[in-house]
Amino acid sequence: DVLFEPGVRPSVDALVVLQGFQSDPLVQALQAHWGDRALAVALAEPGPERGAIALHAAQDAEDEAQRAAACVLAHIAAGRVPVALAANDRALTRRISAHLASCGVAVRDENGWTLSTTRSAAQLMAALQACAWDAPADAVLDWLKHAPAVAPAVLGALERALRKGAIATWAAAAGRDWSAQPALADCVARVQAWRKGMRASRPLAQWLQAVRALLEASGQWSALAQDAAGARVLIALRLQPGQESELEGWGGAGRRMAQAEFIRWANEVLEAARYVPSAQADAPVTVLPLSTLLARSFAALVLPGCDEKRLQPAPEPPGEWTPAQREA
């Protein structure tokens, strides 16, 4: 609606509209409202020649992934590049990409995936969950396996001792007498000190400083910062030094948050963010959503996931629609 407000048009040089396959009443009204400041660009018509359309029936998900990868390889062998690989199903697309990678084919992924599904995000969330007051011993061990500050030999001995003693919670492990095993006693004491710094309620900016200190003490910070996905995780959570200043204008940012509330906030941030790997300009295969194929120039298209769940003939409208409205 802001495009129709009186003060917008004089302050903007032009409104450029890229036409789609169908006329849009909203676009037509905008063009009439903006007058000579509106420019409509027609969608390029497809060429007169269209290649053959081949349909492949798959027996199961793995067969579908292998057939799709084979189709991509056939197009590349025939010189039909670049090839567009539509990402109708994220898990299926990643499986196809794995097959192509095993064949030495470079893939440019424009779609990316949820940041929370990356290994770096999983390692950071494991650290936060291991600091919960009631954390199981297995959760703490899982975190420490990604912490370079703990020697693998010491961690292995600690895990064997916990398994032998049938110790299920970390609180029980911390309360055990480890004086007969100095290396394990030192390890447990260090871990307790790390976890203690993550207990008290505090504002969000202070939580971020505490997480940064935890990652630095455990040796995880350097590994995350040097990894592309890990760096994206640090930026998304505003863990880089000085980023907490961005929270000053947030409403409620000064409110004290309990540990569980902060862990939930961090998980929601990672769920909402996406990770897109760095693109290879000369990659013969491009992974992208089906909706962004419009006006793109590709020599071939491989479209996996053409079933009633992932490629519906009539998409369900979002929101609170009645059955009658949906039918209409």
mmCIF file with all atom_site columns, C-alpha atoms in Angstrom, residues 10 14 91 101 122 124 138 177 180 201 219 223-224 279 281 314 319 328:
data_model
loop_
_atom_site.group_PDB
_atom_site.id
_atom_site.type_symbol
_atom_site.label_atom_id
_atom_site.label_alt_id
_atom_site.label_comp_id
_atom_site.label_asym_id
_atom_site.label_entity_id
_atom_site.label_seq_id
_atom_site.pdbx_PDB_ins_code
_atom_site.Cartn_x
_atom_site.Cartn_y
_atom_site.Cartn_z
_atom_site.occupancy
_atom_site.B_iso_or_equiv
_atom_site.pdbx_formal_charge
_atom_site.auth_seq_id
_atom_site.auth_comp_id
_atom_site.auth_asym_id
_atom_site.auth_atom_id
_atom_site.pdbx_PDB_model_num
ATOM 1  C CA . PRO A 1 10  ? 7.751   12.479  -5.755  1.00 0.00 ? 10  PRO A CA 1
ATOM 2  C CA . ALA A 1 14  ? 10.920  5.333   -11.068 1.00 0.00 ? 14  ALA A CA 1
ATOM 3  C CA . ALA A 1 91  ? 16.032  -33.791 1.356   1.00 0.00 ? 91  ALA A CA 1
ATOM 4  C CA . ALA A 1 101 ? 29.349  -34.488 -6.165  1.00 0.00 ? 101 ALA A CA 1
ATOM 5  C CA . ALA A 1 122 ? 24.138  -28.318 15.805  1.00 0.00 ? 122 ALA A CA 1
ATOM 6  C CA . LEU A 1 124 ? 26.573  -24.614 19.067  1.00 0.00 ? 124 LEU A CA 1
ATOM 7  C CA . ASP A 1 138 ? 25.275  -37.911 27.350  1.00 0.00 ? 138 ASP A CA 1
ATOM 8  C CA . ASP A 1 177 ? 34.680  -38.090 43.952  1.00 0.00 ? 177 ASP A CA 1
ATOM 9  C CA . ALA A 1 180 ? 41.756  -40.970 42.450  1.00 0.00 ? 180 ALA A CA 1
ATOM 10 C CA . SER A 1 201 ? 19.329  -14.990 34.220  1.00 0.00 ? 201 SER A CA 1
ATOM 11 C CA . GLY A 1 219 ? 38.039  -24.037 21.826  1.00 0.00 ? 219 GLY A CA 1
ATOM 12 C CA . ALA A 1 223 ? 36.505  -23.700 14.299  1.00 0.00 ? 223 ALA A CA 1
ATOM 13 C CA . LEU A 1 224 ? 33.168  -21.936 13.916  1.00 0.00 ? 224 LEU A CA 1
ATOM 14 C CA . ALA A 1 279 ? 28.422  -19.994 -5.496  1.00 0.00 ? 279 ALA A CA 1
ATOM 15 C CA . ALA A 1 281 ? 30.201  -19.136 -11.288 1.00 0.00 ? 281 ALA A CA 1
ATOM 16 C CA . ALA A 1 314 ? -3.822  -26.388 -7.273  1.00 0.00 ? 314 ALA A CA 1
ATOM 17 C CA . GLY A 1 319 ? -4.260  -18.316 5.902   1.00 0.00 ? 319 GLY A CA 1
ATOM 18 C CA . ALA A 1 328 ? -13.539 -21.416 -5.173  1.00 0.00 ? 328 ALA A CA 1
#
